[in-house]
Amino acid sequence: MPVTEPFHNEGAAVTDAAQGLGLVYGMGQAGRSPRIKECSGVPVKVANTRADLGESLVWDERNGALYFIDISGGRINCLTPNGEVENLYASAARIGALALTDRGNLIFTEDASVAIFDVAARKVCQHSASVHPRSTFRFNDGACDPQGRFVTGLMDDALSGNTGALFRFDGQLSDEVIHDDMALPTGVAWSQDGQTVYFVDSAARAIYRAEYLMEGRMGAVTLFAETPAELGRPDGLALDREGGLWVCQYHGSCLLRYDRHGHLTDQVLMPVPCPTSCCFGGPGMNTLFISTARFDMSPEDLLHYPDAGDLYAVHPTIGGVARHSFKE
């Protein structure tokens, strides 16, 4: 972990996104790698969520809401436009990934299965069968492809080696494996033209890319970037309007940006050690929202980083692109 000093609050700031949510955020400072340009944006807190393992941020432009999950807490939450955090759904299972549907509902994973959550009715209306018999396996992060299918990565919490895989689910929640031999699949994102898919194997510290075919299959997979060992491991992804790829560095206290050629260009310093997921949203898609975790942190760590698990936002100089929705 590159942060060598405890984080201390140094003041407060209000961003455009904060004004839209009716919030004031705290600012902070963290360590940085001298090899990377520091982004001019300062991450600011948007909500005290104290998630154990916050993940899978989803911006809903229609109602100005930000959805997110707590994996180990088994919760789907919503940050409303007035700045309140609402719990929409609670489960005894681990909820690993989340995405919007074209009807304004949410598709999500529950252990090793996938379900549709009716937001208006506040209930699950469709559920797939589990794709794996062992209870240690679960889905972890995911997103929708340009054709409106849901892609999510299966992993083993028991860390059984390269037993993970990317699954694709269609409108009937029928599944198909599109890539395997992974240890810890996390973030997934598509280029603006939909012809390239990027995905992460956190255990390998690798971001991969492949041609993405219309029928939902991959072409040859190549290494896009290997993230620096001193900056933790890559997790969630978001794409900006110049084709840059933003990645959260778990246990790295930062986000990194790679340009479309895989060159590392920017670093956003975080005031907590474990950023997990990021997505663009807010007016003009100019705000990058960031979830964080406090999972497996010691009491001493939590004394230094009491805001671990909270939601943050930053304004990069380049805005983002909207994510695709699932076709119900």
Coordinates of C-alpha atoms in Angstrom, one line a residue:
M1 CA 0.0 0.0 0.0
P2 CA 1.7 3.3 -1.1
V3 CA 0.0 5.5 1.5
T4 CA 2.5 6.0 4.4
E5 CA 0.7 8.6 6.5
P6 CA -2.8 8.6 8.1
F7 CA -5.3 10.7 6.2
H8 CA -6.5 13.9 7.9
N9 CA -9.4 16.1 6.8
E10 CA -8.1 19.4 5.5
G11 CA -11.3 21.2 4.7
A12 CA -14.4 20.9 2.5
A13 CA -15.3 21.4 -1.1
V14 CA -18.4 21.4 -3.2
T15 CA -18.5 20.1 -6.8
D16 CA -21.1 20.5 -9.5
A17 CA -22.2 16.9 -8.8
A18 CA -22.4 17.7 -5.1
Q19 CA -24.7 20.7 -5.7
G20 CA -26.9 18.4 -7.8
L21 CA -27.1 16.0 -4.9
G22 CA -27.4 18.7 -2.2
L23 CA -24.2 17.6 -0.5
V24 CA -20.9 18.9 0.8
Y25 CA -17.9 16.7 0.6
G26 CA -14.6 16.4 2.7
M27 CA -11.2 16.6 1.0
G28 CA -8.0 14.9 1.7
Q29 CA -4.5 14.0 0.7
A30 CA -2.7 10.7 0.0
G31 CA 0.6 9.4 -1.2
R32 CA 1.4 9.1 -4.9
S33 CA 3.8 7.4 -7.3
P34 CA 6.4 9.8 -8.7
R35 CA 6.2 8.0 -12.1
I36 CA 2.7 9.1 -12.8
K37 CA 1.1 12.5 -13.5
E38 CA -1.3 13.5 -10.7
C39 CA -4.8 14.3 -11.9
S40 CA -5.8 17.9 -11.0
G41 CA -9.2 16.7 -9.7
V42 CA -9.6 16.1 -5.9
P43 CA -11.8 13.2 -4.8
V44 CA -14.5 14.4 -2.5
K45 CA -16.9 12.4 -0.4
V46 CA -20.5 12.2 -1.6
A47 CA -22.1 9.9 1.1
N48 CA -21.3 8.2 4.4
T49 CA -22.1 4.6 3.4
R50 CA -19.5 2.6 5.3
A51 CA -19.9 -0.3 2.9
D52 CA -17.9 -3.4 3.8
L53 CA -17.3 -4.1 0.2
G54 CA -18.8 -1.4 -2.0
E55 CA -19.0 -2.2 -5.7
S56 CA -20.7 -1.9 -9.1
L57 CA -21.7 1.8 -9.3
V58 CA -24.5 2.5 -11.8
W59 CA -25.6 6.0 -12.8
D60 CA -29.3 6.4 -13.8
E61 CA -29.6 9.6 -15.9
R62 CA -33.4 9.4 -16.0
N63 CA -33.8 10.0 -12.3
G64 CA -30.4 11.3 -11.3
A65 CA -29.8 8.4 -9.0
L66 CA -26.6 6.5 -8.3
Y67 CA -27.0 2.8 -7.5
F68 CA -24.4 0.7 -5.8
I69 CA -24.0 -2.5 -3.9
D70 CA -22.3 -3.9 -0.7
I71 CA -21.1 -7.4 -1.7
S72 CA -20.6 -8.9 1.7
G73 CA -23.5 -6.9 3.1
G74 CA -25.9 -8.3 0.4
R75 CA -27.4 -4.9 -0.3
I76 CA -28.5 -2.9 -3.3
N77 CA -28.5 0.8 -2.4
C78 CA -29.4 4.1 -4.0
L79 CA -28.0 7.5 -3.6
T80 CA -31.0 9.8 -4.4
P81 CA -30.7 13.3 -6.0
N82 CA -31.3 14.9 -2.5
G83 CA -28.3 13.1 -1.1
E84 CA -30.0 10.4 0.9
V85 CA -28.9 6.7 0.8
E86 CA -31.8 4.2 0.5
N87 CA -31.6 0.5 0.8
L88 CA -33.6 -1.0 -2.0
Y89 CA -32.9 -4.7 -1.5
A90 CA -31.3 -6.9 1.1
S91 CA -30.2 -10.5 0.6
A92 CA -28.5 -13.3 2.6
A93 CA -26.5 -14.0 -0.5
R94 CA -23.5 -12.0 -1.8
I95 CA -24.5 -9.5 -4.4
G96 CA -21.6 -9.0 -6.8
A97 CA -22.7 -7.0 -9.9
L98 CA -25.4 -4.5 -11.0
A99 CA -26.6 -2.8 -14.2
L100 CA -29.6 -0.9 -15.4
T101 CA -32.2 -2.4 -17.7
D102 CA -34.0 -0.7 -20.6
R103 CA -37.2 -0.6 -18.4
G104 CA -35.5 1.2 -15.6
N105 CA -35.0 -1.9 -13.5
L106 CA -31.8 -3.5 -12.2
I107 CA -30.1 -6.7 -13.2
F108 CA -27.9 -8.0 -10.5
T109 CA -26.0 -11.1 -9.4
E110 CA -26.8 -13.1 -6.3
D111 CA -24.0 -15.6 -5.4
A112 CA -23.7 -17.6 -8.7
S113 CA -27.0 -16.6 -10.2
V114 CA -28.5 -13.5 -11.9
A115 CA -31.8 -11.8 -11.2
I116 CA -33.9 -8.8 -12.3
F117 CA -35.1 -6.3 -9.6
D118 CA -38.2 -4.4 -10.3
V119 CA -37.3 -0.9 -8.9
A120 CA -40.9 0.4 -8.7
A121 CA -42.3 -2.7 -7.0
R122 CA -39.2 -3.2 -4.9
K123 CA -39.1 -7.0 -5.6
V124 CA -37.2 -9.6 -7.7
C125 CA -39.3 -10.5 -10.7
Q126 CA -36.9 -12.9 -12.5
H127 CA -34.2 -15.3 -11.4
S128 CA -31.7 -17.6 -13.2
A129 CA -30.4 -20.9 -12.0
S130 CA -27.0 -21.0 -10.3
V131 CA -24.2 -21.6 -12.7
H132 CA -22.0 -23.4 -10.2
P133 CA -22.7 -26.0 -7.5
R134 CA -20.0 -24.9 -5.0
S135 CA -21.1 -22.3 -2.5
T136 CA -17.7 -20.5 -2.6
F137 CA -18.3 -19.4 -6.2
R138 CA -20.0 -16.1 -6.9
F139 CA -20.3 -13.5 -9.6
N140 CA -18.1 -10.4 -9.1
D141 CA -18.7 -7.2 -11.1
G142 CA -20.2 -6.9 -14.6
A143 CA -21.7 -4.7 -17.2
C144 CA -23.9 -4.8 -20.3
D145 CA -22.6 -5.2 -23.8
P146 CA -23.7 -2.9 -26.7
Q147 CA -26.4 -5.4 -27.7
G148 CA -28.0 -5.3 -24.2
R149 CA -26.7 -8.6 -22.8
F150 CA -25.2 -8.8 -19.3
V151 CA -21.6 -9.9 -18.9
T152 CA -20.3 -10.8 -15.4
G153 CA -17.3 -12.7 -14.0
L154 CA -17.5 -15.8 -11.9
M155 CA -14.9 -16.2 -9.2
D156 CA -14.1 -18.5 -6.2
D157 CA -13.9 -16.9 -2.8
A158 CA -11.7 -19.9 -1.8
L159 CA -9.1 -18.8 -4.4
S160 CA -8.9 -22.1 -6.2
G161 CA -6.7 -20.8 -9.0
N162 CA -7.8 -20.0 -12.6
T163 CA -11.3 -21.4 -12.1
G164 CA -13.0 -18.1 -12.9
A165 CA -14.8 -17.1 -16.2
L166 CA -16.8 -14.4 -17.9
F167 CA -20.5 -15.3 -18.5
R168 CA -22.9 -13.7 -20.9
F169 CA -26.6 -13.6 -20.1
D170 CA -29.4 -12.8 -22.6
G171 CA -32.9 -11.5 -22.1
Q172 CA -34.1 -14.8 -20.9
L173 CA -31.2 -15.1 -18.4
S174 CA -29.7 -18.0 -20.4
D175 CA -26.0 -18.1 -19.8
E176 CA -22.9 -18.8 -21.9
V177 CA -19.2 -18.7 -21.0
I178 CA -17.3 -16.3 -23.3
H179 CA -13.8 -16.4 -21.6
D180 CA -12.3 -18.7 -18.9
D181 CA -9.0 -19.4 -17.2
M182 CA -9.3 -16.4 -14.9
A183 CA -8.4 -16.2 -11.2
L184 CA -10.3 -13.0 -10.1
P185 CA -12.4 -11.3 -12.8
T186 CA -13.5 -7.8 -11.9
G187 CA -14.2 -4.7 -14.1
V188 CA -15.7 -5.0 -17.7
A189 CA -16.1 -2.1 -20.2
W190 CA -16.6 -1.6 -23.9
S191 CA -15.1 0.9 -26.4
Q192 CA -17.5 3.6 -27.7
D193 CA -17.9 1.8 -31.0
G194 CA -18.6 -1.5 -29.2
Q195 CA -16.0 -3.4 -31.1
T196 CA -13.5 -3.8 -28.2
V197 CA -14.1 -5.2 -24.7
Y198 CA -11.8 -4.6 -21.8
F199 CA -11.8 -6.8 -18.7
V200 CA -9.7 -7.2 -15.6
D201 CA -8.1 -10.2 -13.8
S202 CA -7.2 -8.6 -10.5
A203 CA -5.0 -11.5 -9.3
A204 CA -2.8 -11.1 -12.4
R205 CA -2.8 -7.3 -12.1
A206 CA -3.8 -7.3 -15.7
I207 CA -6.3 -5.4 -17.9
Y208 CA -7.0 -7.4 -21.1
R209 CA -8.7 -6.4 -24.4
A210 CA -10.3 -8.4 -27.2
E211 CA -12.4 -7.8 -30.3
Y212 CA -16.0 -8.1 -29.3
L213 CA -18.2 -9.7 -32.0
M214 CA -21.9 -8.9 -32.5
E215 CA -23.0 -12.3 -31.4
G216 CA -21.3 -11.7 -28.0
R217 CA -18.1 -13.7 -28.5
M218 CA -14.5 -12.6 -28.1
G219 CA -11.7 -12.6 -30.7
A220 CA -8.1 -13.0 -29.6
V221 CA -7.4 -11.7 -26.1
T222 CA -4.3 -9.5 -25.6
L223 CA -2.8 -7.7 -22.6
F224 CA -3.8 -4.0 -22.6
A225 CA -1.9 -3.0 -19.4
E226 CA -0.3 -4.5 -16.4
T227 CA -0.8 -2.2 -13.4
P228 CA 2.1 -1.2 -11.2
A229 CA 2.8 -3.7 -8.4
E230 CA 3.3 -0.9 -5.8
L231 CA -0.2 0.4 -6.5
G232 CA -2.3 -2.5 -5.4
R233 CA -4.5 -4.5 -7.8
P234 CA -6.9 -3.4 -10.6
D235 CA -10.6 -3.6 -9.9
G236 CA -13.5 -1.6 -11.5
L237 CA -13.4 0.2 -14.9
A238 CA -14.9 3.2 -16.5
L239 CA -14.4 4.7 -20.0
D240 CA -14.0 8.4 -20.9
R241 CA -14.8 10.2 -24.1
E242 CA -11.3 10.1 -25.4
G243 CA -11.2 6.3 -25.1
G244 CA -9.2 6.5 -21.9
L245 CA -9.8 3.7 -19.4
W246 CA -10.0 4.5 -15.6
V247 CA -9.3 1.7 -13.2
C248 CA -9.7 1.5 -9.4
Q249 CA -6.5 0.2 -7.6
Y250 CA -7.6 -1.9 -4.6
H251 CA -5.1 -1.5 -1.8
G252 CA -3.4 1.1 -4.0
S253 CA -5.2 4.3 -2.7
C254 CA -5.7 5.6 -6.2
L255 CA -7.3 5.4 -9.6
L256 CA -5.2 5.2 -12.8
R257 CA -6.0 6.3 -16.3
Y258 CA -4.7 4.5 -19.4
D259 CA -5.1 6.0 -22.9
R260 CA -6.5 4.0 -25.8
H261 CA -3.1 2.6 -26.5
G262 CA -2.5 1.3 -23.0
H263 CA -0.2 4.1 -21.9
L264 CA -0.5 5.2 -18.2
T265 CA -1.4 8.9 -18.2
D266 CA -3.0 10.0 -14.9
Q267 CA -3.4 9.1 -11.2
V268 CA -6.2 10.2 -8.9
L269 CA -5.1 9.9 -5.3
M270 CA -7.7 8.6 -2.9
P271 CA -8.0 9.3 0.9
V272 CA -8.8 5.6 1.6
P273 CA -6.8 2.5 0.7
C274 CA -9.4 0.5 -1.3
P275 CA -11.3 2.0 -4.2
T276 CA -13.3 -0.7 -5.9
S277 CA -15.6 0.6 -8.7
C278 CA -16.1 3.7 -10.7
C279 CA -18.6 5.1 -13.2
F280 CA -19.2 8.4 -14.9
G281 CA -22.5 10.3 -14.2
G282 CA -23.9 13.6 -13.1
P283 CA -24.7 16.6 -15.4
G284 CA -22.9 16.0 -18.8
M285 CA -21.4 12.8 -17.5
N286 CA -18.5 14.9 -16.1
T287 CA -18.3 13.3 -12.7
L288 CA -16.5 10.1 -11.9
F289 CA -18.1 8.4 -8.9
I290 CA -16.0 6.0 -6.9
S291 CA -17.0 3.3 -4.4
T292 CA -14.6 2.0 -1.7
A293 CA -14.3 -0.8 0.8
R294 CA -13.3 -1.5 4.4
F295 CA -13.3 -5.3 4.0
D296 CA -10.6 -7.0 6.0
M297 CA -9.2 -3.8 7.4
S298 CA -7.8 -3.9 11.0
P299 CA -9.1 -1.7 13.8
E300 CA -5.8 0.3 13.5
D301 CA -6.4 0.8 9.8
L302 CA -9.9 2.0 10.4
L303 CA -8.6 4.5 12.9
H304 CA -6.4 5.9 10.2
Y305 CA -9.1 5.7 7.5
P306 CA -12.5 6.0 9.2
D307 CA -14.1 7.0 5.8
A308 CA -13.2 3.7 4.2
G309 CA -16.3 2.2 2.6
D310 CA -17.8 5.6 1.7
L311 CA -18.7 7.0 -1.8
Y312 CA -16.5 9.6 -3.5
A313 CA -16.5 11.7 -6.7
V314 CA -13.9 13.5 -8.8
H315 CA -14.1 15.8 -11.8
P316 CA -11.5 14.7 -14.5
T317 CA -10.8 17.0 -17.3
I318 CA -12.4 14.5 -19.7
G319 CA -16.0 13.4 -19.2
G320 CA -17.3 9.9 -19.6
V321 CA -19.6 7.9 -21.8
A322 CA -22.9 6.3 -20.6
R323 CA -23.0 2.5 -20.0
H324 CA -25.2 0.2 -22.0
S325 CA -28.5 -1.1 -20.5
F326 CA -29.8 -4.7 -20.3
K327 CA -32.6 -5.5 -22.8
E328 CA -35.3 -7.2 -20.8

